[in-house]
Amino acid sequence: MDWTVHPAAPRDTLSAGRPPGPDGPVESSDRIRELFTDPTLVPARWLFPPGAVVDILFGVRGCDGAEVRLRHDLSCEPGVWHEIPAQRVPEDVAPRHPALQQGDAAYHVRLQGPAREGAMRYQVGTVSPSGVVTWMPQARLLVFARSPWRSDMVGAAAMAMEGGRKVSGPVPRTTMTPGPTDWRRRLFYSLMLDRFARDARAAPEHSFVRHDPSSLFASHGGTLAGARDRLDYLAALGVGAVILSPVYVNDPDGYHGYHPLSLYTVDPRLGTMADLRTLVREAHKRDIAVVLDVVVNHMAPSLVWSRGADGAMNATFRYVTGDLDTPLFLPEDFRDPAFFHPPPPDGDAAADGDGSDDGDGDGLVGVPLFGFLDDWRTEMPDVRAMLIAHLKYWIAQTDIDGFRLDAVRHVDLDFWTTAIRDVSAYARAIGKTGFLTLGEHAGEDPAAVGVYSKQAGFSGMIDYPLFYRLTRAVVHRAAPLDTLRRYWRDDVWCYRDSRYNLGFIDNQDTSRFLHAWGRRFGDRDTARAALAAALAVLVLGPGLAAVYYGTEQEFSGECGTWIDADGDAHPHDAYVREDMFPNPDCAWVHGPLNTPAFPPYDTDTPTFRTIAHLAAARRRTPAVYAGNRYAALPWEPDILAWFMVPEDDTAEAVLVLVDLLGIGPWAGAPVDPVDLARDLPQPHARRIVCGASAGDARLLVSLGDGVACERDEGGRLRFRLGRHGVAMVGFSASGPGLGLVA
């Protein structure tokens, strides 16, 4: 037969890239060599629309008398392959390729892609006359999805005018629903999709990411559909917003989602774009907003850098050098080393992302993250436009309600100023009001973090400064409680609006709170009480509050280390990314408390109940979610106390007391209501004094034993807390209490 190419996509060349030339890579297994001379064909192109016809060309050495086959797993049960014969390409029409040597032959197979979104693997093999089968050592992946492979396929329709600027972006793929009118009422829940929930239809092998449930550093099979099936679990916990880990197609090491290969495509191991849309739609039915984690700083490590004779840094794609385990990324028109920053000169520091740099980004911007993730030149207009368009694309496709924007301090501030403005304007133009943008700056200095908050205009920042102060003061006992008080009193004004900063006590990059407490005390009850007190500080204050998945199940993993071939130790965070679902194949080291201690998704654990009650208290109390914080009980240095005063002077003010250090049982000295409310604005001070004097001070929330709010004959108040106890006291006679938490 004549070998004729029938590409599934237009045969356009790479406008800015370096397409593999005649010396392109060759895959060899004894006698099998996979060939390509055209960047629009597999394996250079691995993304096709559903229903596409895909042509695969390969060469076989010394194949006289051998049968050549291709096997694939499209529409098959996991681990089941379907074999089809390959057809030899006549020598007079076979493509010229330097890998084809004397006696070699070219073969061709045409595959019909699935009608719906999905993926398939294929391998090429030979069968000798004696029946010996030889297969390529590794299966190749083909992804079939309705997503762009070039940036100009995203679309940029004019939507509106705002501030004298044209607002443009892709036409929405689904119905847009307005975002929450007030994010501050909601408890956030951050989860890693690969480790949160599986589903029966999962196909984890359909991915570039390695799947090995026994390995800490590979995919374990969590999916979007699995997360959708657990939305009722999240609703029972009181969750009002869920933060999903990145869903991009990732490289073999990217089980977590932070090594993107395609900025527009859902990794098939997680599901499809339709699955993500369904998850968002079902979450909205339960009044749960969805925030998607996105990456604009870098791509998966795809380049090999070397220094030329002139001292300049030059790069080549790993794929072009023959490393077929590192596929070319998408969009295709940005496959050019010129769009990436070279690594720093030998000996210079590289951005390590460990939170140690607290400056304004010097030394962190323009270098590969962790020393190996390819860093976009976001100062280039083309790169900037493409990355901003990709953010709009995910809104248009899915109806998500916000972004968690990863590694913002590793990207130049000017990019964020433009990106947040343009993305927010686009969201408003398509009816996605209230769109949330949370910036992840892992620095400790609030002034450095605040620069991004004020100048770039993020809705809020991930509150790492609070995290560092809370853990040092409470967990490590390396700082007094005044560290927290000063942060709330003074440093908080570094931000555009600190009430939209997202507080946390652990996340996917930090050891879990319970690990440190378990290591110190080895006592689950004490650690659990300390955890409840720390959560109360987050949830009963003015900032947004996030729970990391597994906290409610009392996971206690610790960030660990791995030793490389040179004997050097490197930190890793796999132990804080535990499976929520049963996984007997993985030998977890969960820390001294030996979690998990409960059945998966148990809704009756002590910490689950505590979080649910705190979430309800926040949701029902305007002073907490929409108020301002004022320090209280300054004469009690070991008790953290504050008033939450609503902006509406007709609503109830509350007083929160927390024994964060575990000094209890504690009984404060009787305090006159006038002294208690001395620093509060009127009319809240009058209401508190009148309410306390009339005996209307009452407990709204109580955590731990021995919590009390008592009034003596003189009208003075005495507060009592058990060890790590929490009390929230209301000072208005109107309305019932919220109920006590045992």
PDB file of C-alpha atoms in Angstrom, residues 180-358:
ATOM      1  CA  PRO A 180     -20.369  33.420  46.501  1.00  0.00           C
ATOM      2  CA  THR A 181     -21.586  36.813  47.620  1.00  0.00           C
ATOM      3  CA  ASP A 182     -19.388  36.521  50.707  1.00  0.00           C
ATOM      4  CA  TRP A 183     -16.517  34.055  50.780  1.00  0.00           C
ATOM      5  CA  ARG A 184     -15.883  34.827  54.443  1.00  0.00           C
ATOM      6  CA  ARG A 185     -18.706  32.634  55.712  1.00  0.00           C
ATOM      7  CA  ARG A 186     -17.197  29.513  54.191  1.00  0.00           C
ATOM      8  CA  LEU A 187     -14.800  26.928  55.552  1.00  0.00           C
ATOM      9  CA  PHE A 188     -12.209  25.940  52.911  1.00  0.00           C
ATOM     10  CA  TYR A 189     -11.002  22.380  52.383  1.00  0.00           C
ATOM     11  CA  SER A 190      -7.835  21.709  50.405  1.00  0.00           C
ATOM     12  CA  LEU A 191      -7.371  18.268  48.865  1.00  0.00           C
ATOM     13  CA  MET A 192      -4.954  16.399  46.605  1.00  0.00           C
ATOM     14  CA  LEU A 193      -7.022  14.655  43.965  1.00  0.00           C
ATOM     15  CA  ASP A 194      -4.688  11.686  43.507  1.00  0.00           C
ATOM     16  CA  ARG A 195      -4.910  10.819  47.216  1.00  0.00           C
ATOM     17  CA  PHE A 196      -8.461  11.829  48.155  1.00  0.00           C
ATOM     18  CA  ALA A 197     -10.971   9.440  46.549  1.00  0.00           C
ATOM     19  CA  ARG A 198     -11.035   6.744  43.863  1.00  0.00           C
ATOM     20  CA  ASP A 199     -13.900   5.703  41.609  1.00  0.00           C
ATOM     21  CA  ALA A 200     -14.817   2.485  39.841  1.00  0.00           C
ATOM     22  CA  ARG A 201     -14.133   3.877  36.353  1.00  0.00           C
ATOM     23  CA  ALA A 202     -10.606   5.076  37.094  1.00  0.00           C
ATOM     24  CA  ALA A 203      -7.878   4.297  34.565  1.00  0.00           C
ATOM     25  CA  PRO A 204      -4.704   5.410  36.362  1.00  0.00           C
ATOM     26  CA  GLU A 205      -2.466   3.704  33.823  1.00  0.00           C
ATOM     27  CA  HIS A 206      -3.735   6.142  31.162  1.00  0.00           C
ATOM     28  CA  SER A 207      -1.255   8.845  32.063  1.00  0.00           C
ATOM     29  CA  PHE A 208       2.357   9.862  31.706  1.00  0.00           C
ATOM     30  CA  VAL A 209       2.404   9.820  35.511  1.00  0.00           C
ATOM     31  CA  ARG A 210       3.701   6.573  36.970  1.00  0.00           C
ATOM     32  CA  HIS A 211       0.996   4.573  38.741  1.00  0.00           C
ATOM     33  CA  ASP A 212       2.212   2.523  41.684  1.00  0.00           C
ATOM     34  CA  PRO A 213       0.015   2.403  44.817  1.00  0.00           C
ATOM     35  CA  SER A 214       2.959   0.982  46.762  1.00  0.00           C
ATOM     36  CA  SER A 215       5.200   3.985  46.060  1.00  0.00           C
ATOM     37  CA  LEU A 216       5.093   7.265  47.967  1.00  0.00           C
ATOM     38  CA  PHE A 217       6.139   9.106  44.811  1.00  0.00           C
ATOM     39  CA  ALA A 218       3.680   7.739  42.246  1.00  0.00           C
ATOM     40  CA  SER A 219       0.000   7.986  41.435  1.00  0.00           C
ATOM     41  CA  HIS A 220      -2.387   6.117  43.737  1.00  0.00           C
ATOM     42  CA  GLY A 221      -5.521   6.463  41.627  1.00  0.00           C
ATOM     43  CA  GLY A 222      -7.643   9.285  43.036  1.00  0.00           C
ATOM     44  CA  THR A 223      -9.977  10.928  40.508  1.00  0.00           C
ATOM     45  CA  LEU A 224     -12.340  13.827  39.903  1.00  0.00           C
ATOM     46  CA  ALA A 225     -15.308  11.464  39.937  1.00  0.00           C
ATOM     47  CA  GLY A 226     -14.121  10.105  43.272  1.00  0.00           C
ATOM     48  CA  ALA A 227     -14.025  13.619  44.716  1.00  0.00           C
ATOM     49  CA  ARG A 228     -17.507  14.254  43.316  1.00  0.00           C
ATOM     50  CA  ASP A 229     -18.784  11.141  45.080  1.00  0.00           C
ATOM     51  CA  ARG A 230     -17.488  12.523  48.407  1.00  0.00           C
ATOM     52  CA  LEU A 231     -19.180  15.917  48.216  1.00  0.00           C
ATOM     53  CA  ASP A 232     -21.780  14.875  50.787  1.00  0.00           C
ATOM     54  CA  TYR A 233     -18.915  14.000  53.120  1.00  0.00           C
ATOM     55  CA  LEU A 234     -17.528  17.520  52.684  1.00  0.00           C
ATOM     56  CA  ALA A 235     -20.956  19.062  53.179  1.00  0.00           C
ATOM     57  CA  ALA A 236     -21.342  17.134  56.454  1.00  0.00           C
ATOM     58  CA  LEU A 237     -18.015  18.584  57.593  1.00  0.00           C
ATOM     59  CA  GLY A 238     -19.346  22.083  56.975  1.00  0.00           C
ATOM     60  CA  VAL A 239     -17.134  22.796  53.968  1.00  0.00           C
ATOM     61  CA  GLY A 240     -18.223  25.784  51.882  1.00  0.00           C
ATOM     62  CA  ALA A 241     -15.321  25.869  49.417  1.00  0.00           C
ATOM     63  CA  VAL A 242     -13.027  23.109  48.158  1.00  0.00           C
ATOM     64  CA  ILE A 243      -9.564  23.718  46.696  1.00  0.00           C
ATOM     65  CA  LEU A 244      -8.623  21.098  44.087  1.00  0.00           C
ATOM     66  CA  SER A 245      -4.993  20.285  43.305  1.00  0.00           C
ATOM     67  CA  PRO A 246      -3.937  20.997  39.684  1.00  0.00           C
ATOM     68  CA  VAL A 247      -5.602  18.803  37.060  1.00  0.00           C
ATOM     69  CA  TYR A 248      -3.123  19.294  34.192  1.00  0.00           C
ATOM     70  CA  VAL A 249      -1.562  16.413  32.303  1.00  0.00           C
ATOM     71  CA  ASN A 250       1.714  15.888  34.209  1.00  0.00           C
ATOM     72  CA  ASP A 251       5.092  14.298  33.652  1.00  0.00           C
ATOM     73  CA  PRO A 252       5.974  10.889  35.182  1.00  0.00           C
ATOM     74  CA  ASP A 253       6.808  12.410  38.587  1.00  0.00           C
ATOM     75  CA  GLY A 254       3.782  14.708  38.774  1.00  0.00           C
ATOM     76  CA  TYR A 255       1.223  12.688  40.747  1.00  0.00           C
ATOM     77  CA  HIS A 256       0.566  15.918  42.672  1.00  0.00           C
ATOM     78  CA  GLY A 257      -0.205  18.003  39.574  1.00  0.00           C
ATOM     79  CA  TYR A 258       2.592  20.596  39.788  1.00  0.00           C
ATOM     80  CA  HIS A 259       4.652  19.353  36.788  1.00  0.00           C
ATOM     81  CA  PRO A 260       2.362  20.396  33.903  1.00  0.00           C
ATOM     82  CA  LEU A 261       2.828  19.081  30.367  1.00  0.00           C
ATOM     83  CA  SER A 262      -0.347  20.580  28.909  1.00  0.00           C
ATOM     84  CA  LEU A 263      -1.848  23.808  30.161  1.00  0.00           C
ATOM     85  CA  TYR A 264      -5.231  22.993  28.633  1.00  0.00           C
ATOM     86  CA  THR A 265      -5.866  19.306  29.246  1.00  0.00           C
ATOM     87  CA  VAL A 266      -7.145  17.284  32.203  1.00  0.00           C
ATOM     88  CA  ASP A 267      -4.882  14.338  32.982  1.00  0.00           C
ATOM     89  CA  PRO A 268      -6.784  11.204  31.873  1.00  0.00           C
ATOM     90  CA  ARG A 269      -5.898   9.413  35.119  1.00  0.00           C
ATOM     91  CA  LEU A 270      -8.007  12.034  36.929  1.00  0.00           C
ATOM     92  CA  GLY A 271     -10.859  12.004  34.407  1.00  0.00           C
ATOM     93  CA  THR A 272     -12.003  14.399  31.720  1.00  0.00           C
ATOM     94  CA  MET A 273     -13.019  18.023  31.405  1.00  0.00           C
ATOM     95  CA  ALA A 274     -16.624  16.781  31.551  1.00  0.00           C
ATOM     96  CA  ASP A 275     -15.842  15.125  34.897  1.00  0.00           C
ATOM     97  CA  LEU A 276     -14.480  18.408  36.231  1.00  0.00           C
ATOM     98  CA  ARG A 277     -17.570  20.268  35.031  1.00  0.00           C
ATOM     99  CA  THR A 278     -19.789  17.668  36.714  1.00  0.00           C
ATOM    100  CA  LEU A 279     -17.877  17.994  39.970  1.00  0.00           C
ATOM    101  CA  VAL A 280     -18.313  21.775  39.908  1.00  0.00           C
ATOM    102  CA  ARG A 281     -22.003  21.501  39.100  1.00  0.00           C
ATOM    103  CA  GLU A 282     -22.661  18.975  41.874  1.00  0.00           C
ATOM    104  CA  ALA A 283     -20.645  21.039  44.355  1.00  0.00           C
ATOM    105  CA  HIS A 284     -22.727  24.113  43.546  1.00  0.00           C
ATOM    106  CA  LYS A 285     -25.899  22.139  44.268  1.00  0.00           C
ATOM    107  CA  ARG A 286     -24.545  21.656  47.810  1.00  0.00           C
ATOM    108  CA  ASP A 287     -23.524  25.329  48.122  1.00  0.00           C
ATOM    109  CA  ILE A 288     -19.848  24.382  47.894  1.00  0.00           C
ATOM    110  CA  ALA A 289     -17.682  26.687  45.799  1.00  0.00           C
ATOM    111  CA  VAL A 290     -14.786  25.217  43.811  1.00  0.00           C
ATOM    112  CA  VAL A 291     -11.303  26.748  43.649  1.00  0.00           C
ATOM    113  CA  LEU A 292      -8.794  25.275  41.193  1.00  0.00           C
ATOM    114  CA  ASP A 293      -5.047  25.260  41.848  1.00  0.00           C
ATOM    115  CA  VAL A 294      -3.183  26.534  38.771  1.00  0.00           C
ATOM    116  CA  VAL A 295       0.483  26.845  37.796  1.00  0.00           C
ATOM    117  CA  VAL A 296       1.911  29.690  35.685  1.00  0.00           C
ATOM    118  CA  ASN A 297       5.491  29.819  36.943  1.00  0.00           C
ATOM    119  CA  HIS A 298       6.873  26.728  35.258  1.00  0.00           C
ATOM    120  CA  MET A 299       6.399  23.595  33.184  1.00  0.00           C
ATOM    121  CA  ALA A 300       7.599  20.041  33.755  1.00  0.00           C
ATOM    122  CA  PRO A 301      11.376  19.681  33.341  1.00  0.00           C
ATOM    123  CA  SER A 302      11.608  19.384  29.556  1.00  0.00           C
ATOM    124  CA  LEU A 303      14.867  21.145  28.639  1.00  0.00           C
ATOM    125  CA  VAL A 304      18.531  20.160  28.783  1.00  0.00           C
ATOM    126  CA  TRP A 305      20.743  23.223  29.261  1.00  0.00           C
ATOM    127  CA  SER A 306      24.409  23.507  28.349  1.00  0.00           C
ATOM    128  CA  ARG A 307      26.925  26.322  28.156  1.00  0.00           C
ATOM    129  CA  GLY A 308      28.336  27.135  24.740  1.00  0.00           C
ATOM    130  CA  ALA A 309      31.870  28.186  23.879  1.00  0.00           C
ATOM    131  CA  ASP A 310      30.768  31.811  24.047  1.00  0.00           C
ATOM    132  CA  GLY A 311      29.468  31.305  27.594  1.00  0.00           C
ATOM    133  CA  ALA A 312      25.807  31.547  26.592  1.00  0.00           C
ATOM    134  CA  MET A 313      23.287  29.014  27.868  1.00  0.00           C
ATOM    135  CA  ASN A 314      21.693  26.851  25.170  1.00  0.00           C
ATOM    136  CA  ALA A 315      18.839  24.390  25.547  1.00  0.00           C
ATOM    137  CA  THR A 316      17.442  21.390  23.734  1.00  0.00           C
ATOM    138  CA  PHE A 317      14.246  19.547  24.495  1.00  0.00           C
ATOM    139  CA  ARG A 318      14.915  16.249  26.251  1.00  0.00           C
ATOM    140  CA  TYR A 319      12.531  14.590  23.822  1.00  0.00           C
ATOM    141  CA  VAL A 320      14.589  15.697  20.832  1.00  0.00           C
ATOM    142  CA  THR A 321      17.720  14.234  22.399  1.00  0.00           C
ATOM    143  CA  GLY A 322      16.032  10.827  22.545  1.00  0.00           C
ATOM    144  CA  ASP A 323      14.439  10.961  26.007  1.00  0.00           C
ATOM    145  CA  LEU A 324      10.954   9.808  25.009  1.00  0.00           C
ATOM    146  CA  ASP A 325       9.955   9.588  28.684  1.00  0.00           C
ATOM    147  CA  THR A 326       9.741  13.388  28.616  1.00  0.00           C
ATOM    148  CA  PRO A 327       7.145  14.172  25.938  1.00  0.00           C
ATOM    149  CA  LEU A 328       6.931  17.548  24.287  1.00  0.00           C
ATOM    150  CA  PHE A 329       4.566  19.827  26.177  1.00  0.00           C
ATOM    151  CA  LEU A 330       1.591  21.868  24.979  1.00  0.00           C
ATOM    152  CA  PRO A 331       0.861  24.433  23.610  1.00  0.00           C
ATOM    153  CA  GLU A 332       2.971  23.505  20.600  1.00  0.00           C
ATOM    154  CA  ASP A 333       3.712  27.077  19.572  1.00  0.00           C
ATOM    155  CA  PHE A 334       5.612  27.675  22.825  1.00  0.00           C
ATOM    156  CA  ARG A 335       8.018  24.766  22.380  1.00  0.00           C
ATOM    157  CA  ASP A 336      10.983  27.088  22.176  1.00  0.00           C
ATOM    158  CA  PRO A 337      13.785  27.421  24.757  1.00  0.00           C
ATOM    159  CA  ALA A 338      13.699  31.168  24.157  1.00  0.00           C
ATOM    160  CA  PHE A 339      10.480  31.282  26.178  1.00  0.00           C
ATOM    161  CA  PHE A 340      12.244  30.013  29.312  1.00  0.00           C
ATOM    162  CA  HIS A 341      14.812  31.376  31.726  1.00  0.00           C
ATOM    163  CA  PRO A 342      18.130  29.530  31.737  1.00  0.00           C
ATOM    164  CA  PRO A 343      19.432  28.205  35.033  1.00  0.00           C
ATOM    165  CA  PRO A 344      21.689  30.551  36.999  1.00  0.00           C
ATOM    166  CA  PRO A 345      25.475  30.348  36.548  1.00  0.00           C
ATOM    167  CA  ASP A 346      27.187  27.538  38.398  1.00  0.00           C
ATOM    168  CA  GLY A 347      27.461  28.312  42.067  1.00  0.00           C
ATOM    169  CA  ASP A 348      24.601  30.803  42.133  1.00  0.00           C
ATOM    170  CA  ALA A 349      21.623  30.052  44.333  1.00  0.00           C
ATOM    171  CA  ALA A 350      18.546  28.659  42.642  1.00  0.00           C
ATOM    172  CA  ALA A 351      15.007  29.087  43.842  1.00  0.00           C
ATOM    173  CA  ASP A 352      14.317  26.251  46.204  1.00  0.00           C
ATOM    174  CA  GLY A 353      10.821  27.187  47.253  1.00  0.00           C
ATOM    175  CA  ASP A 354      11.451  26.343  50.903  1.00  0.00           C
ATOM    176  CA  GLY A 355      10.175  29.580  52.385  1.00  0.00           C
ATOM    177  CA  SER A 356      13.601  30.749  53.534  1.00  0.00           C
ATOM    178  CA  ASP A 357      13.720  33.880  51.405  1.00  0.00           C
ATOM    179  CA  ASP A 358      11.612  36.642  52.883  1.00  0.00           C
TER     180      ASP A 358
END
